[in-house]
Amino acid sequence: MKFWQKICLFSIITFIVIFNAASIMVIERNHSKMLQQEMNNTLSANMSINSSVNAIVPILRIYDSIDYEKTVLTNIAQEFVEKNSGQGNYLEIAGDQNKTIYSNLDFDMPTDREELEGLQPDEIRYILRDIGSRTLLFTTNVTDINHKSYRFTYIKDVTPLYTERVEQYNFFVKIDIAACLLYIIVMFLISKGLTRPIDRMVRTAKEIAQGQFSERVQLKSRDEIGVLATNFNEMASVVEDKIIELERNNSAQQRFINNITHELKTPLTSIIGYANYLRTTKYDETAFLEGVNVIYNEGKRLEALSSKLMDLILLTDRQPLMKPDNLKDIVAEMESSLRLIASAKQIELELQCGDSPLSAEKDLIKVVIFNLVDNAVKASGEKGRIAVRTAMQGEACVLEVADEGSGIAEEHIDNIFEPFYMADKARTRNNNGAGLGLSICRSIAELHQAAIEVVSVIGQGTTIRVVFWQQNRVIEVSGS
């Protein structure tokens, strides 16, 4: 059963139970109140008859005549009946041995009258009886006159009260049916309206489950369902981001595997090919030296590749030991080695270093500087120029390496930090590169909670900036 159907069904059942129970209680309470009023009126009328009889008892005692007593009681009864004629009132006066003195009953008096058992003088008893199609209220009392007992039974027809109750129930049934039908229609519309946002979320969830991760619930309600829809959209955004990230990581891992396979295959092919050539041909010094040189160079290339891969693996879970230092001093320590790699292409190396105190692991920072300068040398032509700068910029400590080389196309900038990614594969191959240097730099920067920024223009050069934020700076406190 759907949620809107449950809301509709349970609300209708609740309404029917409450509405019917309340209506029945009102009808029964009204009937009981009117019946009690009739009982009180009937008892008052009986007491009025009794009072009239008691008023003439002294006269009856003087005459002490049965016939006179009967005549007087008959007159009192007739006067009372005439006064209350047409209202369904009946009166019976019976003497000793149940002999009827007066009666205007139009029905047979029941033989079994339990209200007469043990009835005492000046006591009034009442009882409701169904006789035929009528409901009658019997009130009975006994009065002693001249040592004789007379029983007065005043009867009131209360059938109209029960008829009215039946009419009220009939009217209520019609109202109940109309009200229930109207309530069913209203609740159907309300439940469908209330659950429509949930249906939207269900459809959106199905679409997301089918791979359409960009789908969102379009709902602007401010109630709990609106809050749920907002949270659902936030959850969907997080899931979409995670899926995109997983796809990106999966693509990067696949690309990494493809690249490392290719990087290993090329030198191994050369090594195996030359080794097989030297093994199967006659000795020739020139060919032998050429083959050995190729095997040696390709072996060194594999060694460098394995070293770089090991650095990436070790950097993944490494926790650097941070110590206070200065970028200017670190660059100064590396100056001779940096100039050595720049001299291979007769490149002019400019060091523009200002004080840049920070907390870092010196050896890792040296790896960053060396790789950035090495990449700048590979990107530069003969007799080019490379600048290494360190400075403070506001709260940040900045390392900058700029070259005047070939530059990097804009579409490649976002990918150059991925392992084995090479924007210019021909140039990198010629320089025995594998595309791991910048990936190592990024890993080291992340360990130091630093950011790397790249600005490059094709044909004009590239500037790479490593920004160390305030948490990596060394705060110098002077004291007296």
PDB file of N, CA and C in Angstrom, residues 15 34 39 109 139 144 153-154 167 173 186 190 237 268 324 333 388 396 415 434 439 459:
ATOM      1  N   PHE A  15     -11.636   9.346  11.264  1.00  0.00           N
ATOM      2  CA  PHE A  15     -12.765  10.278  11.182  1.00  0.00           C
ATOM      3  C   PHE A  15     -14.092   9.562  11.403  1.00  0.00           C
ATOM      4  N   MET A  34     -33.938  13.999  27.807  1.00  0.00           N
ATOM      5  CA  MET A  34     -35.381  14.188  27.610  1.00  0.00           C
ATOM      6  C   MET A  34     -36.176  13.114  28.352  1.00  0.00           C
ATOM      7  N   MET A  39     -39.542  11.517  33.030  1.00  0.00           N
ATOM      8  CA  MET A  39     -39.689  10.772  34.280  1.00  0.00           C
ATOM      9  C   MET A  39     -39.987  11.717  35.439  1.00  0.00           C
ATOM     10  N   MET A 109     -53.455  -4.181  31.130  1.00  0.00           N
ATOM     11  CA  MET A 109     -52.417  -4.017  32.134  1.00  0.00           C
ATOM     12  C   MET A 109     -51.644  -5.334  32.241  1.00  0.00           C
ATOM     13  N   THR A 139     -45.641   4.720  36.836  1.00  0.00           N
ATOM     14  CA  THR A 139     -45.300   5.193  38.183  1.00  0.00           C
ATOM     15  C   THR A 139     -46.412   4.729  39.130  1.00  0.00           C
ATOM     16  N   ASP A 144     -53.127   4.593  52.062  1.00  0.00           N
ATOM     17  CA  ASP A 144     -54.076   3.953  52.978  1.00  0.00           C
ATOM     18  C   ASP A 144     -55.189   4.942  53.345  1.00  0.00           C
ATOM     19  N   THR A 153     -51.733   4.121  39.839  1.00  0.00           N
ATOM     20  CA  THR A 153     -50.743   3.889  38.773  1.00  0.00           C
ATOM     21  C   THR A 153     -50.935   4.945  37.704  1.00  0.00           C
ATOM     22  N   TYR A 154     -49.969   5.852  37.639  1.00  0.00           N
ATOM     23  CA  TYR A 154     -50.008   6.904  36.607  1.00  0.00           C
ATOM     24  C   TYR A 154     -49.036   6.480  35.513  1.00  0.00           C
ATOM     25  N   GLU A 167     -35.611   8.793  14.587  1.00  0.00           N
ATOM     26  CA  GLU A 167     -35.525   9.788  13.516  1.00  0.00           C
ATOM     27  C   GLU A 167     -34.161  10.479  13.513  1.00  0.00           C
ATOM     28  N   VAL A 173     -27.557   9.009   9.933  1.00  0.00           N
ATOM     29  CA  VAL A 173     -27.012   8.094   8.916  1.00  0.00           C
ATOM     30  C   VAL A 173     -26.832   8.826   7.590  1.00  0.00           C
ATOM     31  N   VAL A 186     -11.947  14.882   0.100  1.00  0.00           N
ATOM     32  CA  VAL A 186     -10.981  15.881   0.589  1.00  0.00           C
ATOM     33  C   VAL A 186      -9.664  15.226   0.984  1.00  0.00           C
ATOM     34  N   ILE A 190      -5.922  15.813  -0.356  1.00  0.00           N
ATOM     35  CA  ILE A 190      -4.890  16.272   0.577  1.00  0.00           C
ATOM     36  C   ILE A 190      -3.726  15.289   0.632  1.00  0.00           C
ATOM     37  N   SER A 237      24.283  15.537  -4.243  1.00  0.00           N
ATOM     38  CA  SER A 237      25.470  16.271  -4.692  1.00  0.00           C
ATOM     39  C   SER A 237      26.744  15.610  -4.193  1.00  0.00           C
ATOM     40  N   LEU A 268      62.870  -1.909 -21.707  1.00  0.00           N
ATOM     41  CA  LEU A 268      63.046  -3.368 -21.700  1.00  0.00           C
ATOM     42  C   LEU A 268      63.158  -3.920 -23.118  1.00  0.00           C
ATOM     43  N   PRO A 324      61.926  24.236  11.961  1.00  0.00           N
ATOM     44  CA  PRO A 324      62.066  25.623  11.494  1.00  0.00           C
ATOM     45  C   PRO A 324      63.216  25.744  10.497  1.00  0.00           C
ATOM     46  N   GLU A 333      71.956  26.282  -0.274  1.00  0.00           N
ATOM     47  CA  GLU A 333      72.655  24.999  -0.159  1.00  0.00           C
ATOM     48  C   GLU A 333      72.646  24.229  -1.482  1.00  0.00           C
ATOM     49  N   VAL A 388      64.928  31.502  -9.884  1.00  0.00           N
ATOM     50  CA  VAL A 388      64.409  30.878  -8.666  1.00  0.00           C
ATOM     51  C   VAL A 388      64.242  31.978  -7.636  1.00  0.00           C
ATOM     52  N   ALA A 396      51.923  34.420   3.555  1.00  0.00           N
ATOM     53  CA  ALA A 396      52.402  33.218   2.878  1.00  0.00           C
ATOM     54  C   ALA A 396      53.877  33.319   2.535  1.00  0.00           C
ATOM     55  N   ASN A 415      46.466  18.740 -15.757  1.00  0.00           N
ATOM     56  CA  ASN A 415      46.866  17.328 -15.723  1.00  0.00           C
ATOM     57  C   ASN A 415      48.358  17.111 -15.509  1.00  0.00           C
ATOM     58  N   ALA A 434      60.022  10.830 -17.338  1.00  0.00           N
ATOM     59  CA  ALA A 434      58.891   9.898 -17.267  1.00  0.00           C
ATOM     60  C   ALA A 434      57.617  10.573 -16.788  1.00  0.00           C
ATOM     61  N   SER A 439      54.465  15.292 -10.183  1.00  0.00           N
ATOM     62  CA  SER A 439      53.611  14.510  -9.300  1.00  0.00           C
ATOM     63  C   SER A 439      54.231  14.394  -7.915  1.00  0.00           C
ATOM     64  N   GLY A 459      55.240  29.499 -25.812  1.00  0.00           N
ATOM     65  CA  GLY A 459      56.310  30.244 -26.472  1.00  0.00           C
ATOM     66  C   GLY A 459      56.967  31.283 -25.592  1.00  0.00           C
TER      67      GLY A 459
END
